[in-house]
Short mmCIF file of N, CA, C and O in Angstrom, two decimals:
data_model
loop_
_atom_site.label_atom_id
_atom_site.label_comp_id
_atom_site.label_asym_id
_atom_site.label_seq_id
_atom_site.Cartn_x
_atom_site.Cartn_y
_atom_site.Cartn_z
N LYS C 1 40.74 26.05 -36.26
CA LYS C 1 39.94 25.18 -36.48
C LYS C 1 40.72 24.18 -36.49
O LYS C 1 40.04 23.64 -35.88
N VAL C 2 41.38 23.18 -36.72
CA VAL C 2 42.34 22.61 -36.11
C VAL C 2 42.14 21.77 -34.83
O VAL C 2 42.48 21.19 -34.79
N GLY C 3 42.82 23.66 -34.25
CA GLY C 3 43.17 23.30 -32.84
C GLY C 3 41.57 22.49 -32.36
O GLY C 3 41.56 21.67 -31.20
N LEU C 4 40.60 23.24 -32.54
CA LEU C 4 39.11 23.04 -31.76
C LEU C 4 38.50 21.98 -32.39
O LEU C 4 38.36 20.64 -31.21
N GLN C 5 39.15 21.63 -33.28
CA GLN C 5 38.87 19.90 -33.46
C GLN C 5 39.82 18.62 -32.76
O GLN C 5 39.28 17.79 -32.15
N GLN C 6 40.95 19.13 -32.38
CA GLN C 6 42.11 18.75 -31.99
C GLN C 6 41.51 18.58 -29.91
O GLN C 6 41.46 17.14 -29.32
N ALA C 7 40.52 19.66 -29.83
CA ALA C 7 40.04 19.50 -29.23
C ALA C 7 39.00 18.83 -28.02
O ALA C 7 38.51 19.06 -26.74
N GLY C 8 38.49 18.58 -29.09
CA GLY C 8 37.20 17.62 -29.27
C GLY C 8 36.00 18.93 -29.83
O GLY C 8 34.40 18.49 -28.61
N LEU C 9 35.70 20.36 -29.84
CA LEU C 9 35.29 21.35 -29.39
C LEU C 9 34.80 21.70 -30.95
O LEU C 9 33.38 22.38 -30.87
N ALA C 10 34.74 21.55 -31.83
CA ALA C 10 34.73 21.17 -33.84
C ALA C 10 34.88 20.15 -34.15
O ALA C 10 35.70 18.91 -33.85
N PRO C 11 33.11 19.29 -34.46
CA PRO C 11 33.23 18.60 -35.59
C PRO C 11 34.63 18.71 -36.58
O PRO C 11 34.52 19.47 -36.95
N ILE C 12 34.96 17.86 -37.06
CA ILE C 12 35.34 17.17 -38.49
C ILE C 12 34.81 16.68 -39.39
O ILE C 12 33.90 15.55 -38.37
N ARG C 13 34.27 16.11 -40.50
CA ARG C 13 33.88 16.12 -41.98
C ARG C 13 34.27 14.63 -42.50
O ARG C 13 35.52 14.78 -43.05
N VAL C 14 33.63 13.64 -41.94
CA VAL C 14 34.73 12.92 -42.40
C VAL C 14 33.83 11.16 -42.89
O VAL C 14 32.49 11.45 -43.00
N ASN C 15 34.01 10.13 -43.93
CA ASN C 15 33.98 9.24 -44.93
C ASN C 15 33.21 8.50 -43.11
O ASN C 15 34.30 8.43 -42.97
N ILE C 16 32.26 7.81 -44.27
CA ILE C 16 31.43 7.09 -42.47
C ILE C 16 32.68 5.59 -42.91
O ILE C 16 32.35 5.19 -41.03
N ASN C 17 32.53 5.50 -43.86
CA ASN C 17 33.66 4.36 -43.72
C ASN C 17 35.36 4.84 -43.20
O ASN C 17 35.33 2.83 -42.89
N ARG C 18 35.51 5.67 -43.12
CA ARG C 18 36.67 5.50 -41.63
C ARG C 18 36.68 5.90 -40.03
O ARG C 18 37.23 5.98 -39.06
N VAL C 19 35.64 5.08 -40.25
CA VAL C 19 34.87 5.17 -38.55
C VAL C 19 34.43 3.80 -38.45
O VAL C 19 33.71 3.12 -39.05
N LEU C 20 35.33 2.86 -38.00
CA LEU C 20 34.89 1.99 -37.29
C LEU C 20 35.11 1.41 -35.83
O LEU C 20 35.29 2.60 -34.82
N ASN C 21 34.12 -0.12 -35.42
CA ASN C 21 34.01 0.06 -34.46
C ASN C 21 35.44 -0.53 -33.06
O ASN C 21 36.12 -1.06 -33.91
N ASN C 22 34.98 -0.20 -32.26
CA ASN C 22 36.20 -1.31 -31.29
C ASN C 22 36.36 -2.62 -31.28
O ASN C 22 34.95 -2.81 -30.78
N PRO C 23 37.14 -2.86 -31.60
CA PRO C 23 36.27 -4.70 -32.04
C PRO C 23 36.68 -5.43 -30.80
O PRO C 23 35.51 -6.47 -30.50
N ALA C 24 37.09 -4.36 -29.53
CA ALA C 24 36.71 -5.09 -27.54
C ALA C 24 35.14 -4.55 -27.61
O ALA C 24 35.15 -5.04 -26.53
N ASP C 25 34.47 -3.79 -28.54
CA ASP C 25 33.39 -3.07 -27.63
C ASP C 25 32.23 -4.04 -27.68
O ASP C 25 31.76 -5.06 -28.64
N GLU C 26 31.53 -3.90 -27.10
CA GLU C 26 29.32 -5.32 -26.51
C GLU C 26 29.32 -5.00 -28.15
O GLU C 26 29.01 -5.85 -27.96
N PHE C 27 29.25 -3.94 -28.51
CA PHE C 27 28.27 -3.83 -29.69
C PHE C 27 29.06 -4.95 -31.05
O PHE C 27 28.24 -5.74 -31.86
N VAL C 28 30.23 -4.49 -31.01
CA VAL C 28 30.70 -5.80 -31.48
C VAL C 28 30.53 -7.20 -31.39
O VAL C 28 30.48 -7.62 -32.23
N SER C 29 31.67 -7.04 -30.04
CA SER C 29 30.97 -8.94 -29.31
C SER C 29 30.33 -10.01 -28.90
O SER C 29 29.38 -9.95 -29.31
N CYS C 30 28.93 -8.84 -28.47
CA CYS C 30 28.05 -9.43 -28.52
C CYS C 30 26.90 -8.65 -29.53
O CYS C 30 25.91 -9.45 -29.53
N GLY C 31 26.45 -8.16 -30.35
CA GLY C 31 26.13 -7.42 -31.41
C GLY C 31 25.49 -6.54 -30.58
O GLY C 31 24.47 -6.14 -29.89
N PRO C 32 24.52 -5.39 -31.72
CA PRO C 32 24.24 -4.42 -31.61
C PRO C 32 22.69 -4.77 -30.67
O PRO C 32 21.80 -5.40 -31.14
N ALA C 33 22.01 -3.82 -30.15
CA ALA C 33 20.27 -3.92 -28.90
C ALA C 33 19.56 -4.73 -29.99
O ALA C 33 19.76 -3.43 -30.58
N PRO C 34 18.84 -5.01 -29.70
CA PRO C 34 17.74 -4.61 -30.01
C PRO C 34 17.50 -3.80 -30.28
O PRO C 34 16.44 -3.38 -29.80
N GLY C 35 17.13 -3.70 -31.52
CA GLY C 35 15.63 -2.79 -31.77
C GLY C 35 16.14 -1.39 -32.35
O GLY C 35 15.75 -0.37 -32.55
N VAL C 36 17.89 -1.01 -31.31
CA VAL C 36 18.02 -0.03 -31.38
C VAL C 36 18.37 0.81 -32.78
O VAL C 36 17.99 2.57 -33.11
N ILE C 37 19.27 0.00 -33.36
CA ILE C 37 19.84 1.21 -34.57
C ILE C 37 18.02 1.62 -35.38
O ILE C 37 18.10 2.09 -35.96
N GLY C 38 17.61 0.29 -35.41
CA GLY C 38 15.63 0.70 -36.36
C GLY C 38 14.97 2.00 -35.68
O GLY C 38 14.89 3.07 -36.67
N ASN C 39 14.96 2.06 -33.84
CA ASN C 39 14.66 3.50 -33.86
C ASN C 39 15.52 4.49 -33.80
O ASN C 39 15.05 5.24 -33.76
N TYR C 40 16.75 4.13 -34.32
CA TYR C 40 17.72 5.56 -34.58
C TYR C 40 17.18 6.14 -36.60
O TYR C 40 17.51 7.73 -36.14
N CYS C 41 16.98 4.97 -37.02
CA CYS C 41 16.92 5.16 -38.41
C CYS C 41 15.17 5.70 -38.23
O CYS C 41 15.65 6.59 -39.81
N ARG C 42 14.20 5.90 -37.32
CA ARG C 42 13.00 6.73 -37.98
C ARG C 42 13.14 8.01 -36.77
O ARG C 42 13.22 8.69 -37.08
N SER C 43 14.35 7.80 -35.77
CA SER C 43 14.68 9.41 -35.00
C SER C 43 15.67 10.24 -35.90
O SER C 43 15.85 11.13 -35.62
N ILE C 44 16.44 9.70 -36.27
CA ILE C 44 17.34 11.05 -36.50
C ILE C 44 17.39 11.95 -38.14
O ILE C 44 18.27 12.62 -37.66
N PRO C 45 16.23 11.40 -38.97
CA PRO C 45 16.39 12.50 -40.22
C PRO C 45 15.80 13.41 -39.67
O PRO C 45 15.58 14.65 -40.26
N ALA C 46 14.44 13.17 -38.08
CA ALA C 46 13.54 14.84 -37.84
C ALA C 46 14.84 15.33 -36.56
O ALA C 46 14.57 15.95 -36.06
N ASN C 47 15.85 14.75 -35.75
CA ASN C 47 15.71 14.80 -34.93
C ASN C 47 17.88 14.85 -35.21
O ASN C 47 18.16 15.66 -33.63
N GLY C 48 18.68 14.87 -36.36
CA GLY C 48 19.78 14.16 -35.81
C GLY C 48 20.49 13.51 -35.09
O GLY C 48 19.57 12.52 -34.13
N TYR C 49 21.52 13.75 -35.46
CA TYR C 49 22.50 11.63 -34.51
C TYR C 49 22.61 13.18 -32.99
O TYR C 49 23.52 11.87 -32.64
N GLY C 50 23.03 14.14 -32.80
CA GLY C 50 23.96 14.63 -31.85
C GLY C 50 25.47 14.39 -31.81
O GLY C 50 26.51 13.90 -32.93
N LYS C 51 26.07 14.50 -31.02
CA LYS C 51 28.14 13.99 -31.29
C LYS C 51 28.49 13.06 -31.20
O LYS C 51 27.88 11.60 -30.19
N ILE C 52 28.60 12.81 -31.72
CA ILE C 52 29.97 10.89 -31.63
C ILE C 52 30.96 11.00 -31.72
O ILE C 52 31.74 12.25 -32.43
N TYR C 53 31.75 10.82 -30.40
CA TYR C 53 33.32 11.27 -29.95
C TYR C 53 33.87 9.41 -30.55
O TYR C 53 33.54 8.84 -30.76
N VAL C 54 34.92 9.44 -31.20
CA VAL C 54 36.01 9.01 -31.68
C VAL C 54 37.18 9.28 -31.04
O VAL C 54 37.66 10.25 -30.85
N THR C 55 38.51 8.12 -31.15
CA THR C 55 39.99 8.47 -31.30
C THR C 55 39.91 8.01 -32.64
O THR C 55 39.42 7.97 -33.40
N GLN C 56 41.67 9.41 -32.55
CA GLN C 56 42.29 9.59 -34.32
C GLN C 56 43.32 7.86 -34.06
O GLN C 56 43.96 7.42 -32.83
N LEU C 57 43.23 7.20 -34.98
CA LEU C 57 43.84 6.02 -34.49
C LEU C 57 44.95 6.19 -35.54
O LEU C 57 44.90 7.92 -37.16
N PRO C 58 45.64 6.02 -36.18
CA PRO C 58 47.12 6.12 -36.53
C PRO C 58 47.56 5.54 -38.27
O PRO C 58 47.67 7.19 -38.97
N ASN C 59 46.05 5.28 -38.89
CA ASN C 59 46.22 5.03 -40.11
C ASN C 59 45.17 5.88 -41.11
O ASN C 59 45.02 5.70 -42.14
N GLY C 60 44.59 6.71 -40.88
CA GLY C 60 44.11 7.84 -41.19
C GLY C 60 41.77 7.38 -41.05
O GLY C 60 40.87 7.83 -41.11
N PHE C 61 42.14 6.90 -39.59
CA PHE C 61 41.21 5.97 -39.69
C PHE C 61 39.88 6.56 -38.11
O PHE C 61 41.21 6.75 -37.75
N TYR C 62 39.12 6.30 -37.35
CA TYR C 62 38.76 6.75 -36.58
C TYR C 62 37.72 5.39 -35.24
O TYR C 62 37.13 5.40 -36.18
N GLN C 63 38.46 5.85 -34.29
CA GLN C 63 37.60 4.33 -33.22
C GLN C 63 36.32 4.44 -33.06
O GLN C 63 35.85 5.53 -31.59
N ILE C 64 35.30 4.60 -32.81
CA ILE C 64 34.32 4.99 -32.35
C ILE C 64 34.43 4.44 -30.87
O ILE C 64 34.88 3.40 -30.31
N ALA C 65 34.14 6.09 -29.78
CA ALA C 65 34.11 6.24 -28.16
C ALA C 65 33.09 6.40 -28.38
O ALA C 65 32.00 4.73 -27.25
N ASN C 66 31.89 6.24 -28.29
CA ASN C 66 30.39 5.86 -28.12
C ASN C 66 29.79 6.61 -29.40
O ASN C 66 30.14 7.23 -30.16
N GLY C 67 28.80 6.23 -29.56
CA GLY C 67 28.16 6.54 -31.20
C GLY C 67 27.82 5.38 -31.85
O GLY C 67 26.76 5.42 -32.67
N HIS C 68 27.91 3.71 -31.58
CA HIS C 68 28.16 2.88 -31.92
C HIS C 68 26.70 2.33 -32.92
O HIS C 68 26.44 2.44 -34.29
N HIS C 69 25.42 1.95 -32.19
CA HIS C 69 24.51 2.28 -32.55
C HIS C 69 23.87 3.40 -34.12
O HIS C 69 23.49 3.93 -34.99
N ARG C 70 24.04 4.60 -32.82
CA ARG C 70 24.10 6.10 -34.59
C ARG C 70 24.92 5.82 -35.69
O ARG C 70 24.30 6.25 -37.38
N VAL C 71 26.08 5.51 -35.33
CA VAL C 71 26.67 5.06 -36.96
C VAL C 71 26.46 4.14 -37.91
O VAL C 71 26.12 4.61 -38.62
N ALA C 72 25.79 2.40 -37.21
CA ALA C 72 25.50 1.54 -37.70
C ALA C 72 23.94 2.33 -38.34
O ALA C 72 23.53 2.57 -39.84
N ALA C 73 23.31 3.77 -37.49
CA ALA C 73 22.01 3.63 -38.04
C ALA C 73 22.04 4.96 -40.03
O ALA C 73 21.24 4.60 -40.47
N LEU C 74 23.25 5.17 -39.14
CA LEU C 74 23.92 6.40 -40.04
C LEU C 74 23.91 5.03 -41.69
O LEU C 74 23.68 6.30 -42.73
N LYS C 75 24.54 4.44 -41.65
CA LYS C 75 25.45 3.57 -42.71
C LYS C 75 23.88 2.67 -43.09
O LYS C 75 24.19 3.07 -44.42
N ASN C 76 22.75 2.96 -42.38
CA ASN C 76 21.93 2.29 -42.86
C ASN C 76 21.02 3.07 -44.10
O ASN C 76 20.22 3.26 -44.89
N LEU C 77 20.57 4.37 -43.78
CA LEU C 77 20.18 5.71 -44.29
C LEU C 77 20.58 6.36 -45.27
O LEU C 77 20.62 7.28 -45.68
N GLY C 78 22.30 6.06 -45.65
CA GLY C 78 22.53 5.67 -46.61
C GLY C 78 23.72 7.03 -46.92
O GLY C 78 23.88 7.76 -47.51
N GLU C 79 24.15 7.40 -45.07
CA GLU C 79 25.22 9.03 -45.33
C GLU C 79 26.12 7.83 -45.39
O GLU C 79 26.97 7.26 -45.39
N ASP C 80 26.96 8.81 -46.81
CA ASP C 80 28.24 8.58 -46.54
C ASP C 80 29.72 9.88 -46.34
O ASP C 80 30.28 9.21 -45.23
N THR C 81 29.36 10.93 -45.37
CA THR C 81 29.35 11.48 -45.03
C THR C 81 29.31 11.61 -42.75
O THR C 81 28.23 12.22 -43.21
N ILE C 82 29.60 12.01 -42.18
CA ILE C 82 29.03 11.66 -41.13
C ILE C 82 29.80 13.15 -39.63
O ILE C 82 31.45 13.44 -40.11
N LYS C 83 29.93 14.30 -39.00
CA LYS C 83 30.48 14.91 -38.36
C LYS C 83 31.04 13.66 -36.82
O LYS C 83 30.21 13.75 -36.18
N ILE C 84 31.86 14.50 -36.65
CA ILE C 84 32.07 13.79 -35.91
C ILE C 84 33.19 13.91 -34.34
O ILE C 84 33.73 15.65 -34.90
N PHE C 85 33.41 14.05 -33.11
CA PHE C 85 34.65 14.59 -32.83
C PHE C 85 34.94 14.02 -31.61
O PHE C 85 34.89 12.88 -31.00
N LEU C 86 36.03 14.66 -31.99
CA LEU C 86 37.71 13.64 -31.37
C LEU C 86 37.65 13.57 -30.16
O LEU C 86 37.84 14.48 -29.02
N THR C 87 38.23 12.02 -29.27
CA THR C 87 38.35 12.92 -27.10
C THR C 87 39.96 12.17 -28.03
O THR C 87 40.80 12.69 -28.06
N LYS C 88 40.09 13.04 -26.16
CA LYS C 88 41.92 13.22 -26.52
C LYS C 88 42.11 11.54 -25.38
O LYS C 88 41.34 11.25 -25.50
#
């Protein structure tokens, strides 16, 4: 299972507070696109949130590669743990 997780084929369930934004991403530098987080807050409970890809950091945290708005929406929805997929 760990091999599949490391290959990005199986999800890893982690505490949402261990999933961090990339400080160089536009989501951080310019702010989230207007309305997108609210749209995800409405759609995620019915449709799920899809695959969120991250890179593993050496300190036990994960940096978001895609899904910044979805992670923000999941935090707003009160989720404590989420499934993430590792990128290579």
